Amino acid sequence: MSDSILTKVILALISAGFGFAFAVILDWIKARREPKTELSWEAEISNSLVSVRQDIFAKVRVLYNEHQVSRLAVMKCRISNTGNRVVKEERVRFTFPKEVKILENFFDPKPERELGVAELEDAREESSERIYTIAHLESTMQVTFQFVLDGNVPADWSPHAFNEHGDVLFQKRDLSRVREDKEHLQPFLVIVLTLLLIPPVLRNLIVDLGDLAASGATLILLALLVPHIVPVTRLLTNLIANERHTDRKIHIKDANSVILGDHSAVRIHSSSIGKNEQEDKSVV
């Protein structure tokens, strides 16, 4: 085979490689633009915020808004529109175990009036549940609900959602983020493979302008690679590392009163304890 024919074959292969890479990228862009109606939720649960030494347990009373509690817990649940279409008239139900008492529920922060977020008090069937409706939630918008509870929330707790119009995907935020990150994996691998193969071939094939062609191809491919670096890195990190979460707690050895947070006061009363015991209060 002559050098001219070999050169044409190699150039054809390079063109095919670039074409395949751009086809994968265009397919990814098209998939991202397809209509997607999706809500994602994520919850931060802090169980047993107050723990008391056993030898003084009988002498301590924990009050939240003047109501005595045994196991103070706080849960924050954030619902976000992670799709690319507006979601209307979404109904969300927060149900806790029957032994858990809802001491207070509020928004954090308070949503804008245009979102039409409201509690449906008449729709409750049990005292351990709260039901809300979200009238209008644009893409990337979110609403955060906070609950102060007496009792522990199970680790597998989840809210329940309903939309009379249907076709609204409601899932945990971690699952949504992992799925989105996986969508970046294929174009990332294709671009990296093209980046490793095409520029060296161009540099060796084209005598006079090989370096210039290789540099141009490298810059183009790197620009296409940038949007995929962070999602793929996050995906790989999640695969090899376990996320650690530590609840904030108050450990009491001897206390008269404590204020927890800015929204409401938690007061802890104890009867007199021996003078030799030292006061030790810490928030982790």
Short mmCIF file of C-alpha atoms in Angstrom, two decimals:
data_model
loop_
_atom_site.label_atom_id
_atom_site.label_comp_id
_atom_site.label_asym_id
_atom_site.label_seq_id
_atom_site.Cartn_x
_atom_site.Cartn_y
_atom_site.Cartn_z
CA MET A 1 0.00 0.00 0.00
CA SER A 2 1.44 3.40 -1.00
CA ASP A 3 1.99 6.21 1.48
CA SER A 4 -0.79 8.33 -0.05
CA ILE A 5 -3.34 5.55 0.29
CA LEU A 6 -2.23 4.86 3.89
CA THR A 7 -2.53 8.55 4.68
CA LYS A 8 -6.06 8.65 3.30
CA VAL A 9 -7.01 5.58 5.32
CA ILE A 10 -5.62 7.08 8.52
CA LEU A 11 -7.37 10.39 7.87
CA ALA A 12 -10.61 8.53 7.24
CA LEU A 13 -10.21 6.71 10.57
CA ILE A 14 -9.50 9.99 12.35
CA SER A 15 -12.57 11.57 10.78
CA ALA A 16 -14.63 8.57 11.84
CA GLY A 17 -13.27 8.88 15.39
CA PHE A 18 -14.13 12.56 15.58
CA GLY A 19 -17.55 11.85 14.10
CA PHE A 20 -18.26 9.16 16.65
CA ALA A 21 -17.15 11.39 19.52
CA PHE A 22 -19.32 14.29 18.37
CA ALA A 23 -22.26 11.92 17.80
CA VAL A 24 -22.00 10.71 21.41
CA ILE A 25 -21.83 14.29 22.69
CA LEU A 26 -24.81 15.41 20.58
CA ASP A 27 -26.79 12.41 21.79
CA TRP A 28 -25.98 13.35 25.40
CA ILE A 29 -27.05 16.96 24.78
CA LYS A 30 -30.28 15.79 23.16
CA ALA A 31 -31.04 13.51 26.12
CA ARG A 32 -30.46 16.38 28.55
CA ARG A 33 -32.94 18.57 26.66
CA GLU A 34 -35.72 16.02 26.59
CA PRO A 35 -38.72 16.93 28.79
CA LYS A 36 -38.21 15.63 32.31
CA THR A 37 -40.64 16.22 35.17
CA GLU A 38 -38.86 15.23 38.36
CA LEU A 39 -38.85 16.06 42.06
CA SER A 40 -36.09 14.95 44.39
CA TRP A 41 -36.04 14.92 48.17
CA GLU A 42 -33.27 14.77 50.74
CA ALA A 43 -33.60 14.59 54.52
CA GLU A 44 -31.27 15.50 57.36
CA ILE A 45 -32.26 13.63 60.50
CA SER A 46 -30.77 14.37 63.92
CA ASN A 47 -32.05 11.82 66.44
CA SER A 48 -31.56 12.02 70.20
CA LEU A 49 -30.28 15.58 70.24
CA VAL A 50 -30.28 15.51 74.03
CA SER A 51 -28.64 12.68 75.96
CA VAL A 52 -28.51 12.57 79.75
CA ARG A 53 -26.35 10.52 82.11
CA GLN A 54 -28.29 7.62 83.60
CA ASP A 55 -27.49 8.54 87.20
CA ILE A 56 -29.18 11.94 86.85
CA PHE A 57 -31.87 10.98 84.32
CA ALA A 58 -34.66 11.07 86.93
CA LYS A 59 -33.69 14.62 87.93
CA VAL A 60 -33.75 16.12 84.44
CA ARG A 61 -36.71 17.44 82.46
CA VAL A 62 -36.35 18.51 78.80
CA LEU A 63 -38.87 21.12 77.69
CA TYR A 64 -39.56 22.32 74.15
CA ASN A 65 -41.93 25.29 74.07
CA GLU A 66 -43.00 24.31 77.60
CA HIS A 67 -43.80 20.72 76.50
CA GLN A 68 -41.82 17.97 78.18
CA VAL A 69 -40.06 15.62 75.75
CA SER A 70 -38.10 12.42 76.21
CA ARG A 71 -36.21 12.16 72.91
CA LEU A 72 -35.76 15.42 71.07
CA ALA A 73 -35.13 15.07 67.32
CA VAL A 74 -35.00 17.46 64.38
CA MET A 75 -35.61 16.58 60.74
CA LYS A 76 -35.11 18.83 57.74
CA CYS A 77 -36.51 17.70 54.39
CA ARG A 78 -35.70 19.55 51.18
CA ILE A 79 -37.80 18.98 48.04
CA SER A 80 -36.25 20.23 44.80
CA ASN A 81 -37.35 20.36 41.19
CA THR A 82 -34.44 18.53 39.53
CA GLY A 83 -36.20 18.20 36.18
CA ASN A 84 -36.48 20.72 33.37
CA ARG A 85 -40.25 21.23 33.51
CA VAL A 86 -42.46 23.07 35.98
CA VAL A 87 -44.31 20.92 38.53
CA LYS A 88 -47.80 21.99 39.56
CA GLU A 89 -50.21 20.90 42.29
CA GLU A 90 -47.84 18.46 43.99
CA ARG A 91 -49.09 16.97 47.24
CA VAL A 92 -46.52 15.78 49.80
CA ARG A 93 -47.27 13.80 52.94
CA PHE A 94 -44.83 13.54 55.86
CA THR A 95 -45.78 10.59 58.05
CA PHE A 96 -43.86 9.53 61.15
CA PRO A 97 -44.24 6.47 63.39
CA LYS A 98 -47.22 6.71 65.74
CA GLU A 99 -44.96 6.88 68.79
CA VAL A 100 -43.28 10.02 67.41
CA LYS A 101 -44.91 13.32 68.36
CA ILE A 102 -44.65 16.37 66.12
CA LEU A 103 -43.81 19.28 68.40
CA GLU A 104 -43.50 21.88 65.67
CA ASN A 105 -43.31 22.12 61.89
CA PHE A 106 -42.30 25.11 59.82
CA PHE A 107 -40.56 26.20 56.61
CA ASP A 108 -36.83 26.87 56.60
CA PRO A 109 -36.64 29.30 54.85
CA LYS A 110 -40.19 30.43 54.22
CA PRO A 111 -41.03 29.90 50.53
CA GLU A 112 -42.14 32.75 48.29
CA ARG A 113 -45.89 33.28 48.08
CA GLU A 114 -45.86 32.65 44.34
CA LEU A 115 -45.02 28.98 44.96
CA GLY A 116 -48.34 28.47 46.72
CA VAL A 117 -47.01 26.16 49.44
CA ALA A 118 -49.65 25.47 52.09
CA GLU A 119 -50.40 22.94 54.80
CA LEU A 120 -53.60 20.91 54.37
CA GLU A 121 -54.66 20.57 57.98
CA ASP A 122 -58.07 19.10 57.13
CA ALA A 123 -56.44 16.28 55.15
CA ARG A 124 -54.68 14.77 58.17
CA GLU A 125 -55.75 11.33 59.23
CA GLU A 126 -53.26 10.95 62.10
CA SER A 127 -51.58 13.32 64.52
CA SER A 128 -48.16 12.04 63.43
CA GLU A 129 -48.47 13.30 59.86
CA ARG A 130 -48.44 16.60 58.01
CA ILE A 131 -49.65 17.17 54.45
CA TYR A 132 -48.62 20.04 52.19
CA THR A 133 -49.43 21.14 48.67
CA ILE A 134 -47.01 22.90 46.33
CA ALA A 135 -48.90 24.83 43.67
CA HIS A 136 -46.01 25.83 41.42
CA LEU A 137 -42.34 24.79 41.46
CA GLU A 138 -40.06 25.81 38.60
CA SER A 139 -36.92 23.91 37.60
CA THR A 140 -34.07 24.21 40.19
CA MET A 141 -36.47 25.68 42.80
CA GLN A 142 -36.83 24.01 46.19
CA VAL A 143 -38.88 24.05 49.37
CA THR A 144 -37.46 23.08 52.77
CA PHE A 145 -39.62 21.69 55.57
CA GLN A 146 -38.41 21.35 59.15
CA PHE A 147 -39.91 19.23 61.93
CA VAL A 148 -39.13 19.20 65.64
CA LEU A 149 -40.07 15.80 67.04
CA ASP A 150 -40.30 13.83 70.25
CA GLY A 151 -39.01 10.39 69.28
CA ASN A 152 -36.56 8.82 66.87
CA VAL A 153 -37.07 8.87 63.10
CA PRO A 154 -36.20 5.58 61.33
CA ALA A 155 -33.20 5.68 59.02
CA ASP A 156 -35.33 4.43 56.11
CA TRP A 157 -37.95 7.19 56.52
CA SER A 158 -39.25 8.79 53.33
CA PRO A 159 -41.99 11.27 52.37
CA HIS A 160 -44.90 10.38 50.09
CA ALA A 161 -45.95 12.40 47.05
CA PHE A 162 -48.95 12.49 44.75
CA ASN A 163 -49.74 14.50 41.64
CA GLU A 164 -53.16 14.28 40.04
CA HIS A 165 -51.67 15.13 36.64
CA GLY A 166 -49.29 12.16 36.92
CA ASP A 167 -45.93 11.61 35.19
CA VAL A 168 -43.90 13.24 37.97
CA LEU A 169 -40.89 11.22 39.12
CA PHE A 170 -40.39 11.55 42.89
CA GLN A 171 -37.20 10.04 44.27
CA LYS A 172 -34.41 10.51 46.77
CA ARG A 173 -31.86 13.14 45.76
CA ASP A 174 -28.92 10.72 46.01
CA LEU A 175 -30.50 8.43 43.42
CA SER A 176 -31.25 11.36 41.11
CA ARG A 177 -27.70 12.70 41.39
CA VAL A 178 -26.14 9.28 40.74
CA ARG A 179 -28.30 8.83 37.65
CA GLU A 180 -27.32 12.26 36.36
CA ASP A 181 -23.64 11.56 37.00
CA LYS A 182 -23.85 8.23 35.14
CA GLU A 183 -25.12 10.08 32.09
CA HIS A 184 -21.75 11.87 31.92
CA LEU A 185 -19.71 8.66 32.03
CA GLN A 186 -20.07 7.56 28.39
CA PRO A 187 -19.19 10.91 26.75
CA PHE A 188 -16.32 11.30 29.25
CA LEU A 189 -14.79 7.95 28.27
CA VAL A 190 -15.26 8.57 24.54
CA ILE A 191 -13.63 12.00 24.71
CA VAL A 192 -10.72 10.72 26.81
CA LEU A 193 -10.13 7.85 24.39
CA THR A 194 -10.25 10.23 21.43
CA LEU A 195 -7.90 12.59 23.24
CA LEU A 196 -5.36 9.81 23.75
CA LEU A 197 -5.48 8.52 20.17
CA ILE A 198 -6.16 11.37 17.73
CA PRO A 199 -3.60 14.12 18.61
CA PRO A 200 -0.54 11.78 18.50
CA VAL A 201 -1.65 10.42 15.13
CA LEU A 202 -2.11 13.92 13.73
CA ARG A 203 1.29 14.96 15.03
CA ASN A 204 3.04 12.08 13.29
CA LEU A 205 0.94 12.01 10.12
CA ILE A 206 0.97 15.64 8.99
CA VAL A 207 4.52 16.69 8.31
CA ASP A 208 4.34 20.47 8.28
CA LEU A 209 1.27 21.26 10.38
CA GLY A 210 1.15 18.17 12.58
CA ASP A 211 1.84 19.99 15.86
CA LEU A 212 -0.67 22.71 15.07
CA ALA A 213 -3.38 20.19 14.13
CA ALA A 214 -2.67 18.10 17.23
CA SER A 215 -2.81 21.17 19.49
CA GLY A 216 -6.09 22.30 17.95
CA ALA A 217 -7.67 18.88 18.34
CA THR A 218 -6.45 18.70 21.96
CA LEU A 219 -7.95 22.08 22.84
CA ILE A 220 -11.29 21.18 21.27
CA LEU A 221 -11.45 17.84 23.05
CA LEU A 222 -10.45 19.35 26.40
CA ALA A 223 -13.19 21.97 26.06
CA LEU A 224 -15.70 19.18 25.41
CA LEU A 225 -14.36 17.23 28.39
CA VAL A 226 -14.70 19.98 31.01
CA PRO A 227 -18.48 19.65 31.72
CA HIS A 228 -18.04 15.93 32.48
CA ILE A 229 -15.08 16.07 34.88
CA VAL A 230 -16.92 17.02 38.08
CA PRO A 231 -19.85 14.56 37.70
CA VAL A 232 -17.54 11.65 36.83
CA THR A 233 -15.22 12.52 39.72
CA ARG A 234 -18.18 12.64 42.10
CA LEU A 235 -19.44 9.31 40.78
CA LEU A 236 -16.07 7.61 41.30
CA THR A 237 -15.71 9.17 44.75
CA ASN A 238 -19.09 7.83 45.83
CA LEU A 239 -18.14 4.37 44.66
CA ILE A 240 -14.96 4.17 46.74
CA ALA A 241 -15.90 6.18 49.82
CA ASN A 242 -18.61 5.89 52.44
CA GLU A 243 -20.20 9.12 53.47
CA ARG A 244 -20.03 9.69 57.20
CA HIS A 245 -22.67 11.65 59.03
CA THR A 246 -22.55 12.63 62.67
CA ASP A 247 -25.62 13.96 64.43
CA ARG A 248 -25.39 17.09 66.51
CA LYS A 249 -26.05 16.21 70.14
CA ILE A 250 -26.11 17.79 73.56
CA HIS A 251 -24.49 15.73 76.31
CA ILE A 252 -25.51 16.74 79.81
CA LYS A 253 -23.83 15.87 83.07
CA ASP A 254 -25.36 18.67 85.13
CA ALA A 255 -27.42 21.51 83.65
CA ASN A 256 -30.08 24.03 84.54
CA SER A 257 -31.01 25.31 81.10
CA VAL A 258 -29.86 25.09 77.50
CA ILE A 259 -31.03 26.89 74.35
CA LEU A 260 -30.85 24.88 71.14
CA GLY A 261 -31.05 26.69 67.81
CA ASP A 262 -32.56 30.02 66.89
CA HIS A 263 -36.13 29.05 66.08
CA SER A 264 -37.32 27.81 69.45
CA ALA A 265 -35.91 27.31 72.90
CA VAL A 266 -35.18 24.00 74.55
CA ARG A 267 -34.90 24.27 78.31
CA ILE A 268 -33.47 21.48 80.43
CA HIS A 269 -34.26 21.59 84.13
CA SER A 270 -32.63 19.47 86.79
CA SER A 271 -32.99 19.29 90.50
CA SER A 272 -29.92 19.96 92.62
CA ILE A 273 -27.05 17.56 92.07
CA GLY A 274 -24.02 17.05 94.26
CA LYS A 275 -21.69 20.02 94.52
CA ASN A 276 -18.69 17.90 93.62
CA GLU A 277 -19.98 17.21 90.10
CA GLN A 278 -18.73 19.54 87.40
CA GLU A 279 -20.91 21.04 84.70
CA ASP A 280 -20.10 19.69 81.26
CA LYS A 281 -22.20 20.74 78.30
CA SER A 282 -20.99 20.34 74.75
CA VAL A 283 -22.56 20.56 71.35
CA VAL A 284 -21.02 18.31 68.68
#
